[in-house]
PDB file of C-alpha atoms in Angstrom:
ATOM      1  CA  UNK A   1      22.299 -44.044 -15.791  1.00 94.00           C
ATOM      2  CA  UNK A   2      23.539 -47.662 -15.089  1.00 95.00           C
ATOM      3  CA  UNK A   3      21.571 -50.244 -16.527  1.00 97.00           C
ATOM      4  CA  UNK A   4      22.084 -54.114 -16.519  1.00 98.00           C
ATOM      5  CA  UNK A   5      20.720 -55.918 -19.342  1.00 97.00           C
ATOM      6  CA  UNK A   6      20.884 -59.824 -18.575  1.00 97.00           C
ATOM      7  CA  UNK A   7      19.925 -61.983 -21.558  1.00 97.00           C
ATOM      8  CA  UNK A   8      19.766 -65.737 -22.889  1.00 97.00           C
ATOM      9  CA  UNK A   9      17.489 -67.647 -20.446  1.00 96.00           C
ATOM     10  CA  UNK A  10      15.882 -70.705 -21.625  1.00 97.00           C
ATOM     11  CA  UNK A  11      14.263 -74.139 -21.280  1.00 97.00           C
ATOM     12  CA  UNK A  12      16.797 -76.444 -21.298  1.00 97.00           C
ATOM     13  CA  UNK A  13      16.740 -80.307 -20.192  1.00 97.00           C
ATOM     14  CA  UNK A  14      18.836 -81.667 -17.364  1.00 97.00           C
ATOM     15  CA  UNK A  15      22.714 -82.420 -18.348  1.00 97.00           C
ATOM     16  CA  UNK A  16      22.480 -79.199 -20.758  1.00 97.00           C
ATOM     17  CA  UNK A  17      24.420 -76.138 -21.144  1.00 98.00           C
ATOM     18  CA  UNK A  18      23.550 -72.724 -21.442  1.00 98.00           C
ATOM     19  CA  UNK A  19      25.010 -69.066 -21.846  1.00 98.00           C
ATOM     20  CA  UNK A  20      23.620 -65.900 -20.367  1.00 98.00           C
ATOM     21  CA  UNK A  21      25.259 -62.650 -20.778  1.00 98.00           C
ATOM     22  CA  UNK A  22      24.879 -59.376 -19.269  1.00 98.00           C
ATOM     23  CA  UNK A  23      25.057 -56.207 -21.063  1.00 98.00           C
ATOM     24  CA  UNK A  24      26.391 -53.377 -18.843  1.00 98.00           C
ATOM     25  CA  UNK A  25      26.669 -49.252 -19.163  1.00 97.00           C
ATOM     26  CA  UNK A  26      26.750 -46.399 -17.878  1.00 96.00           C
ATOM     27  CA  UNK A  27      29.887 -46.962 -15.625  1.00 95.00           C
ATOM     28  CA  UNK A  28      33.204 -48.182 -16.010  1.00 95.00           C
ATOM     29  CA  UNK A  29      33.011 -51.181 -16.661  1.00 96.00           C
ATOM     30  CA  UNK A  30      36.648 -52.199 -16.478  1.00 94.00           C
ATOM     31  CA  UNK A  31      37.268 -51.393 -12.872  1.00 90.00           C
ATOM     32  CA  UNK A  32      34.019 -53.076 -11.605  1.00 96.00           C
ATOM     33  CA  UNK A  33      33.946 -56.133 -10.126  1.00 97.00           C
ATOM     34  CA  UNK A  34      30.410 -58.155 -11.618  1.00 98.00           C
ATOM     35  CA  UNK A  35      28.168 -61.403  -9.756  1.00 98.00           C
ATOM     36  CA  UNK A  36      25.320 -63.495 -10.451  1.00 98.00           C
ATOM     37  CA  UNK A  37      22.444 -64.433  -8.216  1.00 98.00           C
ATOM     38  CA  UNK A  38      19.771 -66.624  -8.356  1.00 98.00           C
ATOM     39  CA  UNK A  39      16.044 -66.740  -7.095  1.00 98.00           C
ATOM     40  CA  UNK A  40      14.459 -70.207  -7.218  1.00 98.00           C
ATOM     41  CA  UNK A  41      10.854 -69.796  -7.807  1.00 96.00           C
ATOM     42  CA  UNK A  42       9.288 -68.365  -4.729  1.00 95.00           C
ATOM     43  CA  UNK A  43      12.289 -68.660  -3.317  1.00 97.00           C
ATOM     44  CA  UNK A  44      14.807 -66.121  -1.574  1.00 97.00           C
ATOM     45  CA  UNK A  45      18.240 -65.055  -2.783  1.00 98.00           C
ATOM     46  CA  UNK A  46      21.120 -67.238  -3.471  1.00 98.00           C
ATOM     47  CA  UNK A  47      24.868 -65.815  -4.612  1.00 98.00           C
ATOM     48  CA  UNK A  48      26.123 -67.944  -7.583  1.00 98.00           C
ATOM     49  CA  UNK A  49      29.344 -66.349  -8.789  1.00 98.00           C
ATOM     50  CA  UNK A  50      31.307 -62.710  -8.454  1.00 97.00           C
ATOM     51  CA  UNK A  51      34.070 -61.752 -11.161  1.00 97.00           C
ATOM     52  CA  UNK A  52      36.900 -59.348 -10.224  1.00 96.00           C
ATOM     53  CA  UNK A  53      37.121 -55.877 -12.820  1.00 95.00           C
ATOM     54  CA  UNK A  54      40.260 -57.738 -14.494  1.00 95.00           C
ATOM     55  CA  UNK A  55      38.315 -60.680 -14.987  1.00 94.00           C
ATOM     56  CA  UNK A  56      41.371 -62.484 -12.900  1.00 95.00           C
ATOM     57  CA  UNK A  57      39.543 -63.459 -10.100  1.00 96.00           C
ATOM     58  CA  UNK A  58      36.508 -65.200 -10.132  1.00 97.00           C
ATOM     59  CA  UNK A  59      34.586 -66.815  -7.074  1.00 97.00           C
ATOM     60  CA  UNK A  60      31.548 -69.363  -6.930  1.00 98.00           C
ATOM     61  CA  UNK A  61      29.137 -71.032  -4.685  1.00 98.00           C
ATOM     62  CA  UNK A  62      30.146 -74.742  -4.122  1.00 97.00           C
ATOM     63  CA  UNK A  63      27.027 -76.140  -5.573  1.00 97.00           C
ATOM     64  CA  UNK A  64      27.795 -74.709  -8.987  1.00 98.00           C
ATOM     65  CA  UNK A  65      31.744 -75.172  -9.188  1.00 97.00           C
ATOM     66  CA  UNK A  66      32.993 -77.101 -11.681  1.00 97.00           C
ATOM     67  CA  UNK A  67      29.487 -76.774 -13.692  1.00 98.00           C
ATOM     68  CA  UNK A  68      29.792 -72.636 -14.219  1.00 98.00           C
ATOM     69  CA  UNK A  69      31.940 -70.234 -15.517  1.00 98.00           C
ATOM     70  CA  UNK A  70      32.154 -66.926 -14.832  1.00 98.00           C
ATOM     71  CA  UNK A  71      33.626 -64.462 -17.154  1.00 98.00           C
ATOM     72  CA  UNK A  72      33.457 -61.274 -19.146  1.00 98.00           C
ATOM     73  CA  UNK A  73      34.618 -59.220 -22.170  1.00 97.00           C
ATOM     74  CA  UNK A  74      35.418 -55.632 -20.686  1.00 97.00           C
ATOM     75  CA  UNK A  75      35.851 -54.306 -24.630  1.00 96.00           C
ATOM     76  CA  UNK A  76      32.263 -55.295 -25.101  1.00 97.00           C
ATOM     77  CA  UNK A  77      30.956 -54.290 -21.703  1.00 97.00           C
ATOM     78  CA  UNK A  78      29.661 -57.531 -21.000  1.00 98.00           C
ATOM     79  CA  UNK A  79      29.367 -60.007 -18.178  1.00 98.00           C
ATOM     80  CA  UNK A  80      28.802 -64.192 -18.907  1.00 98.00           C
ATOM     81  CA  UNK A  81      27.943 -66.706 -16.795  1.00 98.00           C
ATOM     82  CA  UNK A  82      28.343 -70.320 -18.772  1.00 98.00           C
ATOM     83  CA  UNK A  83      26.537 -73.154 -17.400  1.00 98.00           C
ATOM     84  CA  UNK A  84      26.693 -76.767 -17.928  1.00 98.00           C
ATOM     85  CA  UNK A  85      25.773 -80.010 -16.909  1.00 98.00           C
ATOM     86  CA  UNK A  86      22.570 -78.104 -15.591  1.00 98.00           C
ATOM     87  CA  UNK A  87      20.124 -79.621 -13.009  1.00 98.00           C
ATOM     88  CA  UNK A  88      16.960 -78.926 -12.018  1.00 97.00           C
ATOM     89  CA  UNK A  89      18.107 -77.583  -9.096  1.00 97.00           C
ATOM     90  CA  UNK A  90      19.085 -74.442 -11.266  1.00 98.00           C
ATOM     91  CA  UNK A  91      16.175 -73.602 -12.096  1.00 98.00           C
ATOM     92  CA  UNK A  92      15.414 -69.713 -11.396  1.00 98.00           C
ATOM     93  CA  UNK A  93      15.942 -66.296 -12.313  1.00 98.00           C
ATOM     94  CA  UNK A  94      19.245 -65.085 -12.979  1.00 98.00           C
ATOM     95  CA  UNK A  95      20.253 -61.995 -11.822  1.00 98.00           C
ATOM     96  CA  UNK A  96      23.118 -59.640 -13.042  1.00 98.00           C
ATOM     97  CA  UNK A  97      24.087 -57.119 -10.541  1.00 98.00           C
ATOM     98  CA  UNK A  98      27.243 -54.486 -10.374  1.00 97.00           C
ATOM     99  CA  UNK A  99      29.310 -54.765  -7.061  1.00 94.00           C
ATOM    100  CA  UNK A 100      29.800 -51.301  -5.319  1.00 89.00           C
ATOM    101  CA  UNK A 101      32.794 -52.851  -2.842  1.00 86.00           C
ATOM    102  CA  UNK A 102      33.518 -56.027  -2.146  1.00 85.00           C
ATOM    103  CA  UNK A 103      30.501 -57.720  -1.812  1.00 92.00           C
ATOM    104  CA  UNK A 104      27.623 -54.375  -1.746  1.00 95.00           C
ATOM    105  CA  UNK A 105      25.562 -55.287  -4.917  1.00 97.00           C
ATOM    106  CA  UNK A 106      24.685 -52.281  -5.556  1.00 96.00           C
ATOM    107  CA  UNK A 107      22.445 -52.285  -8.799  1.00 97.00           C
ATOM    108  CA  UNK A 108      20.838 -55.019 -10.036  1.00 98.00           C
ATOM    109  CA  UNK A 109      19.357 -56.099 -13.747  1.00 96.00           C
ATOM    110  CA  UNK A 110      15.783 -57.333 -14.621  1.00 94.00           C
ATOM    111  CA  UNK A 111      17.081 -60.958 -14.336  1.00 95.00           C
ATOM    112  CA  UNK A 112      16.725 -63.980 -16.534  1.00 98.00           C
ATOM    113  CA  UNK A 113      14.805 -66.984 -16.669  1.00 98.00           C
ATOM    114  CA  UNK A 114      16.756 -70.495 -16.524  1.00 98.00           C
ATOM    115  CA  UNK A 115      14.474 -73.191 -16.361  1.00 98.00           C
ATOM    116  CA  UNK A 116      15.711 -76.997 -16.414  1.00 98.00           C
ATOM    117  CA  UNK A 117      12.876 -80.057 -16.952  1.00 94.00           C
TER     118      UNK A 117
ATOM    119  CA  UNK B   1      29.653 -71.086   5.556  1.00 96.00           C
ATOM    120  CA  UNK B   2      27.790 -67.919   7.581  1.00 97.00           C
ATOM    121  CA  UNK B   3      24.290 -68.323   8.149  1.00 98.00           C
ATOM    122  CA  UNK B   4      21.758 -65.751   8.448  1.00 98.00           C
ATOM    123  CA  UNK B   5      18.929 -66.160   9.925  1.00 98.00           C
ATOM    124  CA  UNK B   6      15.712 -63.391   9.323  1.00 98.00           C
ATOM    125  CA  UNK B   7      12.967 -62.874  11.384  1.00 95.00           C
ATOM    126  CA  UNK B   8      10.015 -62.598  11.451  1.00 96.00           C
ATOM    127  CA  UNK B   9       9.416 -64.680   8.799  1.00 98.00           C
ATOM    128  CA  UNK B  10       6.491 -62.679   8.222  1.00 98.00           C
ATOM    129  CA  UNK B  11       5.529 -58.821   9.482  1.00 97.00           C
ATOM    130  CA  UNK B  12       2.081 -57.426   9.077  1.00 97.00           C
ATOM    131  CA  UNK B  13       1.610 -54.053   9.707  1.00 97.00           C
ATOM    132  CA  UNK B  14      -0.373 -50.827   8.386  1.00 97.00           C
ATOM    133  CA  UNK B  15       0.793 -47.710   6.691  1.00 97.00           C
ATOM    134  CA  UNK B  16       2.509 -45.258   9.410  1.00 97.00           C
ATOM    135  CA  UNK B  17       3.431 -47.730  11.226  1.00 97.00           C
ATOM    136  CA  UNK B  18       6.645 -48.884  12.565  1.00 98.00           C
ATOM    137  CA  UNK B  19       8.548 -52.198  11.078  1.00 98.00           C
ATOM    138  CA  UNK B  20      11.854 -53.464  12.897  1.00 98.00           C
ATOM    139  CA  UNK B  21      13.318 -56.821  11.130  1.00 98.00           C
ATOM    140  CA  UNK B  22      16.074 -58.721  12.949  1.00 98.00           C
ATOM    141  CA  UNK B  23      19.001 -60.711  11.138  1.00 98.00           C
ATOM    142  CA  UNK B  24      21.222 -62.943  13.250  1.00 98.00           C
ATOM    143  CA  UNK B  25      24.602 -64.475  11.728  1.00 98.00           C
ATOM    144  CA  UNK B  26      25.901 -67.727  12.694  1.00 98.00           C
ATOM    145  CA  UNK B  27      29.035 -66.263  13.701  1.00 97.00           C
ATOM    146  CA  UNK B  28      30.466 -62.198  13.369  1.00 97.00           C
ATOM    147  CA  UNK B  29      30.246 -60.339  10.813  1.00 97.00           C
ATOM    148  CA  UNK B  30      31.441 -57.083  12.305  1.00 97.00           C
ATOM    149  CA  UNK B  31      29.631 -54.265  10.610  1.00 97.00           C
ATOM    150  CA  UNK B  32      29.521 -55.826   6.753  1.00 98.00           C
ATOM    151  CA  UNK B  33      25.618 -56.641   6.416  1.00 98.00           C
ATOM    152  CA  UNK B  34      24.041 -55.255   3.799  1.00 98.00           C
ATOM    153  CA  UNK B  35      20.022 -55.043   3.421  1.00 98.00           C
ATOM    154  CA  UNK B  36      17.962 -55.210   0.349  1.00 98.00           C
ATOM    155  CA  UNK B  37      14.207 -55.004  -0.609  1.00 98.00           C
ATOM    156  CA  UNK B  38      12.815 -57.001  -3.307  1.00 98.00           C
ATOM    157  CA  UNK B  39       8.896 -56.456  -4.345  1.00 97.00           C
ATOM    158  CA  UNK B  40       6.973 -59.032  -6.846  1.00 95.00           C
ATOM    159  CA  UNK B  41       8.160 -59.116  -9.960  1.00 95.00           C
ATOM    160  CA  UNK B  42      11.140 -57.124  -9.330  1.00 97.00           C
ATOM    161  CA  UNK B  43      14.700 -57.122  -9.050  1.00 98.00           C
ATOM    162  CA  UNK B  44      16.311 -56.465  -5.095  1.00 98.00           C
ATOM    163  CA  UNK B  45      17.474 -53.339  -4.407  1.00 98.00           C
ATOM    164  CA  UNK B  46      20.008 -52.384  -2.376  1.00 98.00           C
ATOM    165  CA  UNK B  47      19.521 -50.110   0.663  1.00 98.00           C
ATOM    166  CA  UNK B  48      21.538 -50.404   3.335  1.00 98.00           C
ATOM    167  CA  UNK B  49      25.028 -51.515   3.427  1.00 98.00           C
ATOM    168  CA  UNK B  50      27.710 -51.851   6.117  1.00 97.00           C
ATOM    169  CA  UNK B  51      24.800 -52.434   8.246  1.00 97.00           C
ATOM    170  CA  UNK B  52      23.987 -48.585   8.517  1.00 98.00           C
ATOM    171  CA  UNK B  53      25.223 -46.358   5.822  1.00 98.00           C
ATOM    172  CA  UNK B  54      22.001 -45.661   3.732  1.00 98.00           C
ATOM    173  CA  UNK B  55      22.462 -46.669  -0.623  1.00 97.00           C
ATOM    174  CA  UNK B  56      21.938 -43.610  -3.102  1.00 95.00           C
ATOM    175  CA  UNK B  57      18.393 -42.003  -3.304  1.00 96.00           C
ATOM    176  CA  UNK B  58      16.484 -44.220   0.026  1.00 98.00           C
ATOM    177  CA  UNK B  59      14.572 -42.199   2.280  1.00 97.00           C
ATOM    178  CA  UNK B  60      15.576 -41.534   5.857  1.00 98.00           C
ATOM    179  CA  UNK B  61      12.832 -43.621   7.058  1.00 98.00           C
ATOM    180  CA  UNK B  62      14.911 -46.892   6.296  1.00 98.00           C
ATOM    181  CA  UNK B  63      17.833 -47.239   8.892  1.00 98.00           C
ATOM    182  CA  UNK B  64      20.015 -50.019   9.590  1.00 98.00           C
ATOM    183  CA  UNK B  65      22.183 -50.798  13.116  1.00 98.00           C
ATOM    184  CA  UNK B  66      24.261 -53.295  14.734  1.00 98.00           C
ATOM    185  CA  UNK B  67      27.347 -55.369  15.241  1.00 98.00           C
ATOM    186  CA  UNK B  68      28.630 -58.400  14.990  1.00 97.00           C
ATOM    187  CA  UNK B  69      25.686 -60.874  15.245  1.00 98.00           C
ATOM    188  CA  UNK B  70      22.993 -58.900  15.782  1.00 98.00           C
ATOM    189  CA  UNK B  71      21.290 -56.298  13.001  1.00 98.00           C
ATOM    190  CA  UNK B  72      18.048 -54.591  12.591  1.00 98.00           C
ATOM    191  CA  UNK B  73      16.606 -53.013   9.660  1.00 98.00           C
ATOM    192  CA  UNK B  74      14.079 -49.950  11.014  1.00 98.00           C
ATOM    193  CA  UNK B  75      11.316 -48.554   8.212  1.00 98.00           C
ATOM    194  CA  UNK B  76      10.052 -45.740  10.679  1.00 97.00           C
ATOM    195  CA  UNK B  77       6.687 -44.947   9.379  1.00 97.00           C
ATOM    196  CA  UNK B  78       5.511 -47.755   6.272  1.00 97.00           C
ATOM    197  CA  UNK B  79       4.676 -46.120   3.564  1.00 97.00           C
ATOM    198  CA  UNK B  80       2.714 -48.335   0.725  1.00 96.00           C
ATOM    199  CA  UNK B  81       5.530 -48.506  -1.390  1.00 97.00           C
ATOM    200  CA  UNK B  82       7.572 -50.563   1.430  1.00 98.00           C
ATOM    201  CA  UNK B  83       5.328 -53.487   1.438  1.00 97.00           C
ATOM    202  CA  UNK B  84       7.897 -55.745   0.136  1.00 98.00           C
ATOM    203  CA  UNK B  85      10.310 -58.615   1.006  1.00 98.00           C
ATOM    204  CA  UNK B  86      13.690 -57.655   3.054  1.00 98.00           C
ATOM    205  CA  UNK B  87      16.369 -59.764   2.324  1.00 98.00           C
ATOM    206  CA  UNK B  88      20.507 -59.045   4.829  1.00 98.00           C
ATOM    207  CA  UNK B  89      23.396 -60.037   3.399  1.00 98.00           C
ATOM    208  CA  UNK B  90      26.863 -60.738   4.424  1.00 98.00           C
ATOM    209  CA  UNK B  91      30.362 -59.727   2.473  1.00 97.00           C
ATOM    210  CA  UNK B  92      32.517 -60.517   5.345  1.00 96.00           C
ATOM    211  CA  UNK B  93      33.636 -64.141   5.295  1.00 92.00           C
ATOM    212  CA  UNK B  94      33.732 -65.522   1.779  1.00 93.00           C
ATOM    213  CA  UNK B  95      33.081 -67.270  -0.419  1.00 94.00           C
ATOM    214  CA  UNK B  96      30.151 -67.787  -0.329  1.00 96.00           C
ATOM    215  CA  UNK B  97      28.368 -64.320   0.090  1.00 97.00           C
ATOM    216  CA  UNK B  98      25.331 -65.139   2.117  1.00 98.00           C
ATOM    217  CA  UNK B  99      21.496 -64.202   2.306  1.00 98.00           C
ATOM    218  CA  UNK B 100      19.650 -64.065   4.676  1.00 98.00           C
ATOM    219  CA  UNK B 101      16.022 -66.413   4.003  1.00 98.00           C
ATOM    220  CA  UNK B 102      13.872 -62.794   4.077  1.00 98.00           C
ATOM    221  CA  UNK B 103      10.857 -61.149   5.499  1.00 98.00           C
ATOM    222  CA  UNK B 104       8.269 -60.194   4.161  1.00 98.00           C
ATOM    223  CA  UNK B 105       6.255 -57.061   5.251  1.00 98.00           C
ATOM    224  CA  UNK B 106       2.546 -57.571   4.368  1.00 97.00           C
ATOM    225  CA  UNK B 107      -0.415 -54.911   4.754  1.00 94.00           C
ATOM    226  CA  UNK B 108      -2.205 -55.718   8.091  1.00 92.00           C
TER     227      UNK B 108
END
Protein backbone atom coordinates (compact mmCIF):
# COMPACT_ATOMS: atom_id res chain seq x y z
CA UNK A 1 0.00 0.00 0.00
CA UNK A 2 1.65 3.42 -0.86
CA UNK A 3 1.37 5.91 1.65
CA UNK A 4 2.81 9.53 1.78
CA UNK A 5 3.50 10.87 5.07
CA UNK A 6 4.30 14.76 4.74
CA UNK A 7 5.50 16.33 7.99
CA UNK A 8 6.99 19.66 9.59
CA UNK A 9 4.41 22.43 8.91
CA UNK A 10 4.44 25.38 11.06
CA UNK A 11 3.82 29.03 11.97
CA UNK A 12 6.55 30.80 10.91
CA UNK A 13 6.98 34.76 10.40
CA UNK A 14 7.73 36.34 7.06
CA UNK A 15 11.64 36.17 5.95
CA UNK A 16 11.76 32.58 7.78
CA UNK A 17 12.77 29.23 6.78
CA UNK A 18 11.29 26.03 7.13
CA UNK A 19 11.75 22.18 6.33
CA UNK A 20 9.04 19.72 5.47
CA UNK A 21 9.76 16.22 4.62
CA UNK A 22 7.85 13.49 3.20
CA UNK A 23 8.04 10.01 4.30
CA UNK A 24 7.34 7.57 1.43
CA UNK A 25 6.64 3.49 1.12
CA UNK A 26 5.34 1.03 -0.30
CA UNK A 27 7.03 1.53 -3.79
CA UNK A 28 10.31 2.05 -5.06
CA UNK A 29 11.25 4.81 -4.10
CA UNK A 30 14.47 5.20 -6.04
CA UNK A 31 13.04 5.13 -9.50
CA UNK A 32 10.15 7.59 -8.71
CA UNK A 33 10.18 10.86 -9.61
CA UNK A 34 8.47 13.08 -6.29
CA UNK A 35 6.55 16.99 -6.36
CA UNK A 36 5.05 19.34 -4.07
CA UNK A 37 1.82 21.23 -4.37
CA UNK A 38 0.23 23.76 -2.63
CA UNK A 39 -3.47 24.80 -1.74
CA UNK A 40 -3.82 28.37 -0.45
CA UNK A 41 -6.66 28.46 1.88
CA UNK A 42 -9.83 28.05 -0.06
CA UNK A 43 -7.92 28.13 -2.79
CA UNK A 44 -7.32 25.65 -5.84
CA UNK A 45 -4.15 23.77 -6.72
CA UNK A 46 -0.84 25.21 -7.41
CA UNK A 47 2.47 22.95 -8.54
CA UNK A 48 5.51 24.11 -6.45
CA UNK A 49 8.37 21.75 -7.28
CA UNK A 50 8.89 18.00 -8.96
CA UNK A 51 12.25 16.00 -8.21
CA UNK A 52 13.54 13.42 -10.73
CA UNK A 53 14.07 9.47 -9.00
CA UNK A 54 17.98 10.34 -9.03
CA UNK A 55 17.37 13.39 -7.29
CA UNK A 56 19.39 15.06 -10.46
CA UNK A 57 16.77 16.93 -11.78
CA UNK A 58 14.70 19.12 -9.99
CA UNK A 59 12.05 21.68 -11.41
CA UNK A 60 10.10 24.68 -9.69
CA UNK A 61 7.45 27.20 -10.16
CA UNK A 62 8.99 30.71 -10.77
CA UNK A 63 7.45 32.26 -7.77
CA UNK A 64 9.36 30.00 -5.43
CA UNK A 65 12.88 29.72 -7.27
CA UNK A 66 15.63 30.79 -5.61
CA UNK A 67 13.58 30.63 -2.11
CA UNK A 68 13.01 26.49 -2.25
CA UNK A 69 14.80 23.53 -2.52
CA UNK A 70 13.78 20.47 -3.56
CA UNK A 71 15.48 17.33 -2.62
CA UNK A 72 15.46 13.86 -1.17
CA UNK A 73 17.35 11.01 0.57
CA UNK A 74 16.37 7.77 -1.48
CA UNK A 75 18.28 5.54 1.50
CA UNK A 76 15.77 7.00 3.87
CA UNK A 77 12.77 7.02 1.57
CA UNK A 78 12.20 10.51 1.98
CA UNK A 79 11.25 13.56 0.01
CA UNK A 80 12.22 17.51 1.35
CA UNK A 81 11.15 20.55 0.27
CA UNK A 82 13.38 23.50 2.12
CA UNK A 83 11.95 26.84 2.19
CA UNK A 84 13.29 30.16 2.93
CA UNK A 85 12.88 33.66 2.89
CA UNK A 86 9.06 32.67 3.24
CA UNK A 87 6.17 35.13 2.48
CA UNK A 88 2.87 35.23 3.22
CA UNK A 89 2.07 34.39 0.01
CA UNK A 90 3.11 30.73 1.01
CA UNK A 91 0.85 30.24 3.14
CA UNK A 92 -1.14 26.79 2.54
CA UNK A 93 -1.16 23.22 2.68
CA UNK A 94 1.61 21.34 1.40
CA UNK A 95 1.09 18.46 -0.43
CA UNK A 96 3.45 15.44 -1.13
CA UNK A 97 2.39 13.41 -4.02
CA UNK A 98 4.26 10.38 -6.08
CA UNK A 99 4.47 11.03 -9.93
CA UNK A 100 3.13 8.02 -12.02
CA UNK A 101 4.85 9.54 -15.52
CA UNK A 102 5.95 12.62 -16.15
CA UNK A 103 3.71 14.84 -14.69
CA UNK A 104 0.39 12.14 -13.60
CA UNK A 105 0.44 12.66 -9.74
CA UNK A 106 -0.78 9.78 -9.05
CA UNK A 107 -1.09 9.45 -5.14
CA UNK A 108 -1.12 12.07 -2.97
CA UNK A 109 -0.28 12.53 1.06
CA UNK A 110 -2.53 14.13 3.79
CA UNK A 111 -0.63 17.45 3.25
CA UNK A 112 0.93 19.92 5.61
CA UNK A 113 0.17 23.10 7.04
CA UNK A 114 2.66 26.17 6.27
CA UNK A 115 1.38 29.18 7.60
CA UNK A 116 3.43 32.61 7.39
CA UNK A 117 2.13 35.91 9.65
CA UNK B 1 2.96 29.46 -19.10
CA UNK B 2 -0.41 27.19 -20.17
CA UNK B 3 -3.50 28.31 -18.79
CA UNK B 4 -6.44 26.34 -17.99
CA UNK B 5 -9.41 27.55 -17.73
CA UNK B 6 -12.53 25.31 -15.83
CA UNK B 7 -15.96 25.75 -16.20
CA UNK B 8 -18.53 26.01 -14.75
CA UNK B 9 -17.21 27.52 -11.97
CA UNK B 10 -19.90 25.97 -10.17
CA UNK B 11 -22.32 22.72 -11.14
CA UNK B 12 -25.38 21.88 -9.14
CA UNK B 13 -26.96 18.87 -9.78
CA UNK B 14 -28.83 15.82 -7.97
CA UNK B 15 -27.85 12.25 -7.46
CA UNK B 16 -28.37 10.21 -10.92
CA UNK B 17 -27.83 12.83 -12.68
CA UNK B 18 -25.48 13.68 -15.37
CA UNK B 19 -22.30 16.20 -14.75
CA UNK B 20 -20.08 17.25 -17.88
CA UNK B 21 -17.13 19.83 -16.80
CA UNK B 22 -15.20 21.58 -19.58
CA UNK B 23 -11.36 22.58 -19.36
CA UNK B 24 -9.94 24.81 -22.07
CA UNK B 25 -5.97 25.36 -22.38
CA UNK B 26 -4.50 28.48 -23.54
CA UNK B 27 -2.75 26.76 -26.18
CA UNK B 28 -2.46 22.54 -27.07
CA UNK B 29 -1.90 20.22 -24.98
CA UNK B 30 -2.47 17.22 -27.21
CA UNK B 31 -3.91 14.45 -25.12
CA UNK B 32 -1.73 15.11 -21.63
CA UNK B 33 -4.62 16.48 -19.23
CA UNK B 34 -5.04 14.84 -16.34
CA UNK B 35 -8.27 15.24 -13.94
CA UNK B 36 -8.47 15.07 -10.25
CA UNK B 37 -11.21 15.30 -7.51
CA UNK B 38 -10.55 16.85 -4.29
CA UNK B 39 -13.47 16.77 -1.42
CA UNK B 40 -13.19 19.02 1.97
CA UNK B 41 -10.68 18.20 4.00
CA UNK B 42 -9.01 15.91 1.70
CA UNK B 43 -6.17 15.36 -0.39
CA UNK B 44 -6.90 15.34 -4.65
CA UNK B 45 -7.08 12.29 -6.16
CA UNK B 46 -6.19 11.40 -9.30
CA UNK B 47 -8.66 9.98 -11.86
CA UNK B 48 -8.18 10.51 -15.14
CA UNK B 49 -5.02 11.00 -16.92
CA UNK B 50 -3.98 11.46 -20.57
CA UNK B 51 -7.29 13.00 -20.79
CA UNK B 52 -9.11 9.51 -21.00
CA UNK B 53 -7.36 6.55 -19.59
CA UNK B 54 -9.23 5.97 -16.22
CA UNK B 55 -6.48 5.89 -12.66
CA UNK B 56 -6.53 2.49 -10.61
CA UNK B 57 -9.82 1.51 -8.76
CA UNK B 58 -12.44 4.71 -10.35
CA UNK B 59 -15.65 3.60 -11.48
CA UNK B 60 -16.71 3.59 -15.10
CA UNK B 61 -19.03 6.34 -14.47
CA UNK B 62 -16.07 8.95 -14.57
CA UNK B 63 -14.79 9.36 -18.25
CA UNK B 64 -12.57 11.80 -19.69
CA UNK B 65 -12.25 12.97 -23.73
CA UNK B 66 -10.64 15.37 -25.92
CA UNK B 67 -7.76 16.94 -27.74
CA UNK B 68 -5.77 19.57 -27.88
CA UNK B 69 -7.71 22.51 -26.30
CA UNK B 70 -10.74 21.20 -25.56
CA UNK B 71 -11.50 18.37 -22.59
CA UNK B 72 -14.46 17.20 -20.73
CA UNK B 73 -14.67 15.28 -17.66
CA UNK B 74 -18.24 13.08 -17.81
CA UNK B 75 -19.56 11.59 -14.14
CA UNK B 76 -22.55 9.66 -15.87
CA UNK B 77 -24.94 9.18 -13.10
CA UNK B 78 -23.69 11.38 -9.56
CA UNK B 79 -23.52 9.35 -7.00
CA UNK B 80 -23.21 11.18 -3.34
CA UNK B 81 -19.79 10.39 -3.00
CA UNK B 82 -18.90 12.64 -6.24
CA UNK B 83 -20.01 15.83 -4.77
CA UNK B 84 -16.65 17.27 -4.77
CA UNK B 85 -14.30 19.80 -6.47
CA UNK B 86 -12.71 18.76 -10.06
CA UNK B 87 -9.56 20.15 -10.62
CA UNK B 88 -7.50 19.31 -14.97
CA UNK B 89 -4.13 19.45 -15.16
CA UNK B 90 -1.55 19.75 -17.76
CA UNK B 91 2.06 17.75 -18.04
CA UNK B 92 2.68 18.78 -21.51
CA UNK B 93 4.59 22.05 -21.67
CA UNK B 94 6.73 22.57 -18.60
CA UNK B 95 7.70 23.87 -16.22
CA UNK B 96 5.34 24.89 -14.71
CA UNK B 97 2.74 21.96 -14.50
CA UNK B 98 -0.56 23.72 -14.55
CA UNK B 99 -4.10 23.53 -12.81
CA UNK B 100 -6.83 24.24 -13.87
CA UNK B 101 -8.92 26.97 -11.17
CA UNK B 102 -11.70 23.88 -10.49
CA UNK B 103 -15.34 23.14 -10.29
CA UNK B 104 -17.11 22.37 -7.91
CA UNK B 105 -20.14 19.96 -8.11
CA UNK B 106 -22.68 20.89 -5.38
CA UNK B 107 -26.04 18.93 -4.44
CA UNK B 108 -28.93 20.76 -6.25
Amino acid sequence: EVQLLASGGALVQAGGSLRLSCAASGFTFTRTAMTWVRQAPGKGLEWVSLVSGSGDNTYYTDSVKGRFTISRDNSKNTLYLQMNSLRAEDTAIYYCAKDGNLGIFDFWGQGTLVSVS
Amino acid sequence: EIVLTQSPATLSLSPGERATLSCRASQSVSIYLAWYQQKPGQAPRLLIYDASYRATGIPARFSGSGSGTDFTLTISSLEPEDFAVYYCQQRSNWPPLTFGGGTKVEIK
